[in-house]
Short mmCIF file of C-alpha atoms in Angstrom, two decimals:
data_model
loop_
_atom_site.label_atom_id
_atom_site.label_comp_id
_atom_site.label_asym_id
_atom_site.label_seq_id
_atom_site.Cartn_x
_atom_site.Cartn_y
_atom_site.Cartn_z
CA ASP A 1 125.08 43.49 85.30
CA VAL A 2 125.57 41.23 88.27
CA CYS A 3 128.57 41.24 90.60
CA SER A 4 130.93 38.29 90.33
CA SER A 5 133.95 37.59 92.51
CA ASP A 6 135.92 36.36 89.48
CA LEU A 7 134.99 38.83 86.74
CA GLY A 8 133.73 41.95 88.50
CA GLN A 9 130.36 42.36 86.81
CA VAL A 10 128.67 39.82 84.57
CA VAL A 11 125.90 40.43 82.05
CA ARG A 12 122.61 38.72 82.95
CA ALA A 13 119.68 38.43 80.57
CA TYR A 14 116.09 38.31 81.78
CA ILE A 15 113.82 36.56 79.31
CA VAL A 16 110.04 36.48 79.27
CA ALA A 17 109.21 33.35 77.28
CA ARG A 18 106.12 33.23 75.11
CA SER A 19 103.63 30.59 76.10
CA GLY A 20 104.61 27.27 74.58
CA ALA A 21 108.11 28.51 73.65
CA ASP A 22 110.97 26.43 74.96
CA ALA A 23 114.62 27.12 74.18
CA PRO A 24 117.53 25.68 76.15
CA VAL A 25 119.82 28.20 77.81
CA GLU A 26 122.76 26.86 75.78
CA ASP A 27 120.98 27.62 72.50
CA ILE A 28 120.19 31.16 73.62
CA GLN A 29 123.80 31.75 74.68
CA ALA A 30 125.11 30.33 71.40
CA PHE A 31 122.83 32.67 69.45
CA MET A 32 123.94 35.65 71.56
CA LYS A 33 127.63 34.77 71.11
CA LYS A 34 127.15 34.92 67.34
CA THR A 35 125.32 38.26 67.37
CA LEU A 36 127.10 40.14 70.17
CA SER A 37 130.74 40.81 70.96
CA ALA A 38 132.48 38.68 73.58
CA HIS A 39 132.06 41.13 76.47
CA GLU A 40 128.35 41.74 75.72
CA TYR A 41 126.78 38.29 75.60
CA PRO A 42 124.97 37.20 78.79
CA ARG A 43 126.82 34.72 80.99
CA GLN A 44 123.66 34.21 83.05
CA ILE A 45 120.12 33.82 81.76
CA GLU A 46 117.03 33.95 83.91
CA PHE A 47 113.49 33.26 82.77
CA VAL A 48 110.83 35.44 84.41
CA ALA A 49 107.05 35.60 84.11
CA GLU A 50 107.14 39.36 83.50
CA LEU A 51 109.56 42.25 83.72
CA PRO A 52 108.97 44.89 86.41
CA LYS A 53 107.99 48.25 84.96
CA THR A 54 108.24 51.83 86.17
CA PRO A 55 105.16 54.07 86.16
CA ALA A 56 106.40 55.39 82.80
CA GLY A 57 106.33 51.85 81.37
CA LYS A 58 110.09 51.31 81.18
CA ILE A 59 111.81 48.19 82.52
CA ASN A 60 112.77 48.77 86.15
CA ARG A 61 116.36 47.52 86.18
CA LYS A 62 116.88 48.50 89.82
CA VAL A 63 114.21 46.00 90.90
CA LEU A 64 115.90 43.29 88.82
CA ARG A 65 119.31 44.09 90.37
CA ASP A 66 117.82 44.07 93.88
CA GLN A 67 116.13 40.71 93.27
CA ALA A 68 119.38 39.24 91.94
CA ALA A 69 121.28 40.53 94.97
CA GLN A 70 118.77 38.93 97.36
CA ARG A 71 119.12 35.56 95.62
CA GLY A 72 122.88 35.77 95.85
#
């Protein structure tokens, strides 16, 4: 979740694209709108090279939140 002045917190998706894969953000959001409820689908989508991991191998969401906060 990312803070928003209008909505409070907004869902952001981080996507690691496979090499050669190319999908427009609008297509991804349309797919998510069909499969998730209205409050769950991501309003923001960010493509990343890799997801940060904890020593246990889990996705480190705190690092992602901190990076998003630094970018504004």
